[in-house]
Amino acid sequence: MRLSNFTFLLWASLCLLCSGIGCSNSSTYEPLWNPPQQTDPEEPEEPDDVSFVVYNHLADSPDVNVSTVWEVTLSQNGVEKECMVFQSTCPVYDPSKGMIGSDRTALELVAGRTISWANFSFDGEVTVTARILDPSRVPMSSSVAVYPSRKHVSPSLSGQSVTFTLTEPGQYSVEVGAEGYRNGLMIFANPLEKDAPKSDDAAYRRVENATAADMAALPADRSGIYFARGVHDIGKYIVPAHVKNIYIPGDAYVYGTLVVENNPGVRIFGRGTLSAARLPYRASHSIEATGDSNGMVVEGITIADFTHFSVRLITTNNRVEWVKTIGAWTYNCDGISVFHYSTVKNCFIWANDDSIKVYRDGITFEDIVCWQLTNGNIIQMAWNDADAKDVTVRRVDILHADWNNNQFNRGVLGFVGNRYEYENNDNYLENYLIEDVVTETPVPVVLRVSPQAGYVSTVDGLTLRNWNVRQRDNGYKNYLYCSSPDHPFRNIVFDNFVFNGTKLTAQNWEQSMNMQTQFIETPTFK
């Protein structure tokens, strides 16, 4: 009997010992940057009649810039919440960050300025109250507007606060006084997400406070990457071929860029932020697709503090929707560039170089809000080798354009052509429709369609329909100026084109617009 008890105890002890040894040598544990037991805390349940979402968990992070100029509160059906407001500040020239000589000029032109933005999602109606925290930067004025004007938003004033109700998603600018935009506030009111993955979705590798080293060490066992709530610093990340989905939720702030090479069907989406602020200037485009990376989708995110192109998809059949680009202060900070048969919709583009690039066949831009700094065209038809047809741009609302001169690449609509005089770089553009363009504030130049002389750069079919634009009284000319007498501009149509309050006709257009023309067939006016 005693022997039997002893044997039992010995057997039990050995089992416990082997179990402990097995645990210490186990290879089944997930890496620390993907702990399966950690999930985002549940949000408190909302009343059934409340449908708006704020992303405030970054408000206390020392790694994220919170606005010192603006505060925003949202309310819907008796429920009120503060909404975090981000801020980008014009930097000081610093060659150690990769800045070049022209950056000094760019930064001096907008020195001291800031831009703030609130980011949320909603359905139905939501009331926004924007309160000025720093009246020295934005003095309250009785002259207040919320643009785009086509949205018909009517603000009310109380003390240092502006209140208004939104009935549809969009990107809105709160404009206080004539100079308030220099420390302005953008409202990024997104539609509610419909297919956001869960943080523990088995198809996604969830990363916590990821670094570049963490991203390089990710195993190739998931087709998706889920950036968890918090701040990440990933550097320039080349997306591996097995990754098809990258999700950035609203409470994630990712420092770095995403580059897709020969990897079709990649989707980058969410309501979070991708910022290039910690990379050297021009080290990378913020989101880039090259090679066979066709069918790419970018949607919902904010691209902040970019120092080269914000989105550059030089592939085919791509889609960009509800993307917001903001806080780029130097030259070469282009907006959104897509190639053949791609669409861009419902986006906000802040840029300090060309905002909307339409260089290839079948490109469509629709419902775009633009804020142009001192450089670049808002709509650039072609720069060097372009052979494009069947391009559509419609419903473009231009908040501001701060061009300080009328050089070859300043204007609402531009065509630069073979600027650098490369061999065999002709430009043939056919069947462009650009309609419903509005300038909310007067701009220095409207048309700068003047391709480089000495090369073939021609247009056959350009319809400008339903434009309502205003130009400052600065004496600058507008241009429809073809460079080749053997390939004149043909089939130009001005259809309900209103310039400084006057509808253009065959009798008044050249004088009204102070137009410089060369080698063009007489336009048609409707």
PDB file of C-alpha atoms in Angstrom, residues 190-406:
ATOM      1  CA  ASN A 190     -16.302  60.221 -42.685  1.00  0.00           C
ATOM      2  CA  PRO A 191     -19.103  57.763 -43.371  1.00  0.00           C
ATOM      3  CA  LEU A 192     -19.369  54.956 -40.825  1.00  0.00           C
ATOM      4  CA  GLU A 193     -17.142  51.972 -41.573  1.00  0.00           C
ATOM      5  CA  LYS A 194     -19.023  48.970 -42.945  1.00  0.00           C
ATOM      6  CA  ASP A 195     -16.417  46.220 -43.140  1.00  0.00           C
ATOM      7  CA  ALA A 196     -13.741  46.993 -40.560  1.00  0.00           C
ATOM      8  CA  PRO A 197     -12.000  43.808 -39.377  1.00  0.00           C
ATOM      9  CA  LYS A 198     -12.006  42.803 -35.726  1.00  0.00           C
ATOM     10  CA  SER A 199      -8.723  43.244 -33.886  1.00  0.00           C
ATOM     11  CA  ASP A 200      -8.518  39.471 -33.414  1.00  0.00           C
ATOM     12  CA  ASP A 201      -9.467  38.571 -36.994  1.00  0.00           C
ATOM     13  CA  ALA A 202      -7.589  35.380 -37.840  1.00  0.00           C
ATOM     14  CA  ALA A 203      -6.637  36.700 -41.273  1.00  0.00           C
ATOM     15  CA  TYR A 204      -4.733  39.653 -39.782  1.00  0.00           C
ATOM     16  CA  ARG A 205      -1.456  39.929 -37.934  1.00  0.00           C
ATOM     17  CA  ARG A 206      -2.113  42.462 -35.189  1.00  0.00           C
ATOM     18  CA  VAL A 207       0.887  44.681 -34.387  1.00  0.00           C
ATOM     19  CA  GLU A 208       1.348  46.751 -31.223  1.00  0.00           C
ATOM     20  CA  ASN A 209       3.448  49.925 -31.234  1.00  0.00           C
ATOM     21  CA  ALA A 210       5.289  48.479 -34.217  1.00  0.00           C
ATOM     22  CA  THR A 211       8.787  49.515 -35.233  1.00  0.00           C
ATOM     23  CA  ALA A 212      10.562  49.004 -38.549  1.00  0.00           C
ATOM     24  CA  ALA A 213      12.322  45.979 -37.036  1.00  0.00           C
ATOM     25  CA  ASP A 214       8.999  44.494 -35.921  1.00  0.00           C
ATOM     26  CA  MET A 215       7.548  44.879 -39.405  1.00  0.00           C
ATOM     27  CA  ALA A 216      10.600  43.272 -41.006  1.00  0.00           C
ATOM     28  CA  ALA A 217      10.252  40.271 -38.665  1.00  0.00           C
ATOM     29  CA  LEU A 218       6.563  39.594 -39.334  1.00  0.00           C
ATOM     30  CA  PRO A 219       5.975  35.945 -40.276  1.00  0.00           C
ATOM     31  CA  ALA A 220       4.340  35.254 -43.618  1.00  0.00           C
ATOM     32  CA  ASP A 221       1.324  33.491 -42.128  1.00  0.00           C
ATOM     33  CA  ARG A 222      -1.381  36.156 -42.533  1.00  0.00           C
ATOM     34  CA  SER A 223      -2.734  38.082 -45.495  1.00  0.00           C
ATOM     35  CA  GLY A 224      -3.516  41.172 -43.436  1.00  0.00           C
ATOM     36  CA  ILE A 225      -1.853  43.607 -41.023  1.00  0.00           C
ATOM     37  CA  TYR A 226      -3.876  45.280 -38.274  1.00  0.00           C
ATOM     38  CA  PHE A 227      -2.242  48.293 -36.614  1.00  0.00           C
ATOM     39  CA  ALA A 228      -3.525  48.281 -33.050  1.00  0.00           C
ATOM     40  CA  ARG A 229      -4.561  51.387 -31.174  1.00  0.00           C
ATOM     41  CA  GLY A 230      -1.592  53.638 -30.406  1.00  0.00           C
ATOM     42  CA  VAL A 231       1.496  54.995 -32.143  1.00  0.00           C
ATOM     43  CA  HIS A 232       3.669  53.016 -34.560  1.00  0.00           C
ATOM     44  CA  ASP A 233       6.955  53.988 -36.251  1.00  0.00           C
ATOM     45  CA  ILE A 234       7.598  51.677 -39.199  1.00  0.00           C
ATOM     46  CA  GLY A 235       9.847  53.724 -41.504  1.00  0.00           C
ATOM     47  CA  LYS A 236       9.578  52.993 -45.216  1.00  0.00           C
ATOM     48  CA  TYR A 237       7.734  49.678 -45.310  1.00  0.00           C
ATOM     49  CA  ILE A 238       7.817  47.546 -48.449  1.00  0.00           C
ATOM     50  CA  VAL A 239       4.597  45.549 -48.305  1.00  0.00           C
ATOM     51  CA  PRO A 240       5.359  41.808 -48.695  1.00  0.00           C
ATOM     52  CA  ALA A 241       3.715  39.892 -51.529  1.00  0.00           C
ATOM     53  CA  HIS A 242       1.534  37.820 -49.183  1.00  0.00           C
ATOM     54  CA  VAL A 243      -0.045  40.913 -47.572  1.00  0.00           C
ATOM     55  CA  LYS A 244      -3.234  42.071 -49.279  1.00  0.00           C
ATOM     56  CA  ASN A 245      -4.958  44.103 -46.548  1.00  0.00           C
ATOM     57  CA  ILE A 246      -3.539  46.782 -44.257  1.00  0.00           C
ATOM     58  CA  TYR A 247      -5.964  48.205 -41.710  1.00  0.00           C
ATOM     59  CA  ILE A 248      -5.297  51.426 -39.775  1.00  0.00           C
ATOM     60  CA  PRO A 249      -8.138  52.070 -37.298  1.00  0.00           C
ATOM     61  CA  GLY A 250      -9.094  55.558 -36.203  1.00  0.00           C
ATOM     62  CA  ASP A 251      -7.119  55.315 -32.955  1.00  0.00           C
ATOM     63  CA  ALA A 252      -3.871  54.298 -34.695  1.00  0.00           C
ATOM     64  CA  TYR A 253      -1.188  56.766 -35.760  1.00  0.00           C
ATOM     65  CA  VAL A 254       1.418  55.221 -38.052  1.00  0.00           C
ATOM     66  CA  TYR A 255       4.656  57.078 -38.706  1.00  0.00           C
ATOM     67  CA  GLY A 256       6.086  55.847 -41.979  1.00  0.00           C
ATOM     68  CA  THR A 257       5.199  55.088 -45.588  1.00  0.00           C
ATOM     69  CA  LEU A 258       3.740  52.097 -47.444  1.00  0.00           C
ATOM     70  CA  VAL A 259       5.294  50.978 -50.737  1.00  0.00           C
ATOM     71  CA  VAL A 260       3.730  48.248 -52.874  1.00  0.00           C
ATOM     72  CA  GLU A 261       5.890  46.657 -55.588  1.00  0.00           C
ATOM     73  CA  ASN A 262       4.559  44.053 -58.043  1.00  0.00           C
ATOM     74  CA  ASN A 263       1.797  43.105 -55.617  1.00  0.00           C
ATOM     75  CA  PRO A 264      -1.712  43.385 -57.112  1.00  0.00           C
ATOM     76  CA  GLY A 265      -4.951  43.753 -55.184  1.00  0.00           C
ATOM     77  CA  VAL A 266      -3.637  45.436 -52.041  1.00  0.00           C
ATOM     78  CA  ARG A 267      -6.091  47.382 -49.893  1.00  0.00           C
ATOM     79  CA  ILE A 268      -5.011  50.051 -47.365  1.00  0.00           C
ATOM     80  CA  PHE A 269      -7.979  51.281 -45.347  1.00  0.00           C
ATOM     81  CA  GLY A 270      -9.432  52.455 -42.051  1.00  0.00           C
ATOM     82  CA  ARG A 271      -9.879  55.796 -40.311  1.00  0.00           C
ATOM     83  CA  GLY A 272      -6.387  56.223 -38.880  1.00  0.00           C
ATOM     84  CA  THR A 273      -3.402  58.360 -39.834  1.00  0.00           C
ATOM     85  CA  LEU A 274      -0.264  57.671 -41.866  1.00  0.00           C
ATOM     86  CA  SER A 275       2.411  60.327 -41.278  1.00  0.00           C
ATOM     87  CA  ALA A 276       5.803  60.822 -42.935  1.00  0.00           C
ATOM     88  CA  ALA A 277       6.898  63.327 -40.281  1.00  0.00           C
ATOM     89  CA  ARG A 278       9.715  61.139 -38.944  1.00  0.00           C
ATOM     90  CA  LEU A 279      11.332  60.326 -42.285  1.00  0.00           C
ATOM     91  CA  PRO A 280      13.869  62.474 -44.151  1.00  0.00           C
ATOM     92  CA  TYR A 281      12.298  64.776 -46.711  1.00  0.00           C
ATOM     93  CA  ARG A 282      11.517  63.046 -50.018  1.00  0.00           C
ATOM     94  CA  ALA A 283      12.674  59.705 -48.656  1.00  0.00           C
ATOM     95  CA  SER A 284       9.505  58.085 -49.924  1.00  0.00           C
ATOM     96  CA  HIS A 285       6.067  58.777 -51.295  1.00  0.00           C
ATOM     97  CA  SER A 286       3.561  58.152 -48.500  1.00  0.00           C
ATOM     98  CA  ILE A 287       1.675  55.468 -50.434  1.00  0.00           C
ATOM     99  CA  GLU A 288       3.163  54.159 -53.666  1.00  0.00           C
ATOM    100  CA  ALA A 289       2.309  51.357 -56.079  1.00  0.00           C
ATOM    101  CA  THR A 290       4.620  50.318 -58.922  1.00  0.00           C
ATOM    102  CA  GLY A 291       5.138  47.450 -61.349  1.00  0.00           C
ATOM    103  CA  ASP A 292       2.179  45.046 -61.493  1.00  0.00           C
ATOM    104  CA  SER A 293       0.492  46.414 -58.370  1.00  0.00           C
ATOM    105  CA  ASN A 294      -2.813  46.882 -60.174  1.00  0.00           C
ATOM    106  CA  GLY A 295      -6.244  47.022 -58.616  1.00  0.00           C
ATOM    107  CA  MET A 296      -5.058  48.777 -55.479  1.00  0.00           C
ATOM    108  CA  VAL A 297      -7.535  50.359 -53.047  1.00  0.00           C
ATOM    109  CA  VAL A 298      -6.786  53.177 -50.611  1.00  0.00           C
ATOM    110  CA  GLU A 299      -9.699  54.403 -48.533  1.00  0.00           C
ATOM    111  CA  GLY A 300     -10.654  56.284 -45.417  1.00  0.00           C
ATOM    112  CA  ILE A 301      -7.278  57.161 -43.935  1.00  0.00           C
ATOM    113  CA  THR A 302      -5.592  60.531 -43.353  1.00  0.00           C
ATOM    114  CA  ILE A 303      -2.138  61.093 -44.862  1.00  0.00           C
ATOM    115  CA  ALA A 304      -0.376  63.769 -42.806  1.00  0.00           C
ATOM    116  CA  ASP A 305       2.904  65.676 -43.009  1.00  0.00           C
ATOM    117  CA  PHE A 306       3.909  64.053 -46.282  1.00  0.00           C
ATOM    118  CA  THR A 307       7.133  65.269 -47.866  1.00  0.00           C
ATOM    119  CA  HIS A 308       6.765  63.804 -51.354  1.00  0.00           C
ATOM    120  CA  PHE A 309       3.654  62.570 -53.192  1.00  0.00           C
ATOM    121  CA  SER A 310       0.889  61.590 -50.801  1.00  0.00           C
ATOM    122  CA  VAL A 311      -0.565  58.874 -53.068  1.00  0.00           C
ATOM    123  CA  ARG A 312       1.290  57.730 -56.189  1.00  0.00           C
ATOM    124  CA  LEU A 313      -0.269  54.711 -57.871  1.00  0.00           C
ATOM    125  CA  ILE A 314       1.444  54.384 -61.246  1.00  0.00           C
ATOM    126  CA  THR A 315      -0.466  51.190 -61.990  1.00  0.00           C
ATOM    127  CA  THR A 316      -3.924  50.457 -63.427  1.00  0.00           C
ATOM    128  CA  ASN A 317      -7.507  50.059 -62.214  1.00  0.00           C
ATOM    129  CA  ASN A 318      -6.976  51.573 -58.781  1.00  0.00           C
ATOM    130  CA  ARG A 319      -9.520  53.157 -56.448  1.00  0.00           C
ATOM    131  CA  VAL A 320      -8.962  55.930 -53.884  1.00  0.00           C
ATOM    132  CA  GLU A 321     -11.895  57.052 -51.720  1.00  0.00           C
ATOM    133  CA  TRP A 322     -12.405  59.172 -48.605  1.00  0.00           C
ATOM    134  CA  VAL A 323      -8.665  59.815 -48.285  1.00  0.00           C
ATOM    135  CA  LYS A 324      -7.529  63.080 -46.702  1.00  0.00           C
ATOM    136  CA  THR A 325      -4.069  64.554 -47.337  1.00  0.00           C
ATOM    137  CA  ILE A 326      -2.939  67.397 -45.091  1.00  0.00           C
ATOM    138  CA  GLY A 327       0.036  69.200 -43.600  1.00  0.00           C
ATOM    139  CA  ALA A 328       2.580  69.141 -46.428  1.00  0.00           C
ATOM    140  CA  TRP A 329       4.553  72.390 -46.467  1.00  0.00           C
ATOM    141  CA  THR A 330       7.416  72.073 -48.973  1.00  0.00           C
ATOM    142  CA  TYR A 331       7.591  71.750 -52.747  1.00  0.00           C
ATOM    143  CA  ASN A 332       7.261  68.323 -54.434  1.00  0.00           C
ATOM    144  CA  CYS A 333       4.392  67.474 -52.083  1.00  0.00           C
ATOM    145  CA  ASP A 334       1.981  66.358 -54.797  1.00  0.00           C
ATOM    146  CA  GLY A 335      -1.544  65.234 -54.065  1.00  0.00           C
ATOM    147  CA  ILE A 336      -3.065  62.097 -55.610  1.00  0.00           C
ATOM    148  CA  SER A 337      -1.678  60.513 -58.765  1.00  0.00           C
ATOM    149  CA  VAL A 338      -3.316  57.459 -60.353  1.00  0.00           C
ATOM    150  CA  PHE A 339      -2.876  55.867 -63.742  1.00  0.00           C
ATOM    151  CA  HIS A 340      -5.023  54.107 -66.350  1.00  0.00           C
ATOM    152  CA  TYR A 341      -8.708  53.509 -65.590  1.00  0.00           C
ATOM    153  CA  SER A 342      -8.473  54.514 -61.942  1.00  0.00           C
ATOM    154  CA  THR A 343     -10.987  56.478 -59.867  1.00  0.00           C
ATOM    155  CA  VAL A 344     -10.580  58.965 -57.035  1.00  0.00           C
ATOM    156  CA  LYS A 345     -13.692  60.019 -55.116  1.00  0.00           C
ATOM    157  CA  ASN A 346     -14.689  61.961 -52.016  1.00  0.00           C
ATOM    158  CA  CYS A 347     -11.152  63.029 -51.105  1.00  0.00           C
ATOM    159  CA  PHE A 348      -9.539  66.093 -49.557  1.00  0.00           C
ATOM    160  CA  ILE A 349      -6.249  67.144 -51.120  1.00  0.00           C
ATOM    161  CA  TRP A 350      -3.885  69.601 -49.448  1.00  0.00           C
ATOM    162  CA  ALA A 351      -0.784  69.880 -51.633  1.00  0.00           C
ATOM    163  CA  ASN A 352       2.222  72.043 -52.390  1.00  0.00           C
ATOM    164  CA  ASP A 353       2.590  70.700 -55.903  1.00  0.00           C
ATOM    165  CA  ASP A 354       0.095  69.333 -58.412  1.00  0.00           C
ATOM    166  CA  SER A 355      -3.030  68.124 -56.601  1.00  0.00           C
ATOM    167  CA  ILE A 356      -4.999  66.192 -59.226  1.00  0.00           C
ATOM    168  CA  LYS A 357      -2.942  64.392 -61.879  1.00  0.00           C
ATOM    169  CA  VAL A 358      -4.727  63.072 -64.962  1.00  0.00           C
ATOM    170  CA  TYR A 359      -2.025  61.810 -67.317  1.00  0.00           C
ATOM    171  CA  ARG A 360      -3.467  58.500 -68.527  1.00  0.00           C
ATOM    172  CA  ASP A 361      -6.557  57.015 -70.181  1.00  0.00           C
ATOM    173  CA  GLY A 362      -9.852  56.635 -68.387  1.00  0.00           C
ATOM    174  CA  ILE A 363      -9.022  58.441 -65.131  1.00  0.00           C
ATOM    175  CA  THR A 364     -11.910  59.830 -63.064  1.00  0.00           C
ATOM    176  CA  PHE A 365     -11.790  62.285 -60.152  1.00  0.00           C
ATOM    177  CA  GLU A 366     -15.097  63.162 -58.482  1.00  0.00           C
ATOM    178  CA  ASP A 367     -16.137  65.129 -55.395  1.00  0.00           C
ATOM    179  CA  ILE A 368     -12.749  66.537 -54.460  1.00  0.00           C
ATOM    180  CA  VAL A 369     -12.006  69.363 -52.011  1.00  0.00           C
ATOM    181  CA  CYS A 370      -8.630  71.066 -52.623  1.00  0.00           C
ATOM    182  CA  TRP A 371      -6.387  73.386 -50.646  1.00  0.00           C
ATOM    183  CA  GLN A 372      -3.370  74.495 -52.691  1.00  0.00           C
ATOM    184  CA  LEU A 373      -0.306  76.124 -51.160  1.00  0.00           C
ATOM    185  CA  THR A 374       2.188  78.191 -53.164  1.00  0.00           C
ATOM    186  CA  ASN A 375       3.212  75.701 -55.857  1.00  0.00           C
ATOM    187  CA  GLY A 376       1.641  73.415 -58.447  1.00  0.00           C
ATOM    188  CA  ASN A 377      -1.543  73.216 -60.488  1.00  0.00           C
ATOM    189  CA  ILE A 378      -4.763  72.028 -58.937  1.00  0.00           C
ATOM    190  CA  ILE A 379      -5.632  69.967 -62.026  1.00  0.00           C
ATOM    191  CA  GLN A 380      -2.534  69.000 -64.002  1.00  0.00           C
ATOM    192  CA  MET A 381      -3.322  67.567 -67.436  1.00  0.00           C
ATOM    193  CA  ALA A 382       0.191  66.457 -68.369  1.00  0.00           C
ATOM    194  CA  TRP A 383       3.823  66.896 -67.418  1.00  0.00           C
ATOM    195  CA  ASN A 384       6.228  65.156 -69.805  1.00  0.00           C
ATOM    196  CA  ASP A 385       5.311  62.068 -71.790  1.00  0.00           C
ATOM    197  CA  ALA A 386       1.489  61.848 -71.660  1.00  0.00           C
ATOM    198  CA  ASP A 387      -0.832  60.170 -74.116  1.00  0.00           C
ATOM    199  CA  ALA A 388      -4.279  60.207 -72.541  1.00  0.00           C
ATOM    200  CA  LYS A 389      -7.938  60.232 -73.477  1.00  0.00           C
ATOM    201  CA  ASP A 390     -11.386  59.953 -71.886  1.00  0.00           C
ATOM    202  CA  VAL A 391     -10.565  61.748 -68.641  1.00  0.00           C
ATOM    203  CA  THR A 392     -13.286  63.067 -66.315  1.00  0.00           C
ATOM    204  CA  VAL A 393     -12.922  65.491 -63.412  1.00  0.00           C
ATOM    205  CA  ARG A 394     -16.104  66.703 -61.763  1.00  0.00           C
ATOM    206  CA  ARG A 395     -17.226  68.536 -58.633  1.00  0.00           C
ATOM    207  CA  VAL A 396     -14.010  70.140 -57.432  1.00  0.00           C
ATOM    208  CA  ASP A 397     -14.233  72.682 -54.610  1.00  0.00           C
ATOM    209  CA  ILE A 398     -11.123  74.848 -54.228  1.00  0.00           C
ATOM    210  CA  LEU A 399     -10.803  76.351 -50.758  1.00  0.00           C
ATOM    211  CA  HIS A 400      -7.578  78.315 -51.258  1.00  0.00           C
ATOM    212  CA  ALA A 401      -4.686  78.715 -53.683  1.00  0.00           C
ATOM    213  CA  ASP A 402      -1.721  80.655 -52.341  1.00  0.00           C
ATOM    214  CA  TRP A 403       0.363  80.973 -55.517  1.00  0.00           C
ATOM    215  CA  ASN A 404       2.728  83.930 -55.208  1.00  0.00           C
ATOM    216  CA  ASN A 405       3.367  84.159 -58.973  1.00  0.00           C
ATOM    217  CA  ASN A 406       1.977  83.008 -62.326  1.00  0.00           C
TER     218      ASN A 406
END
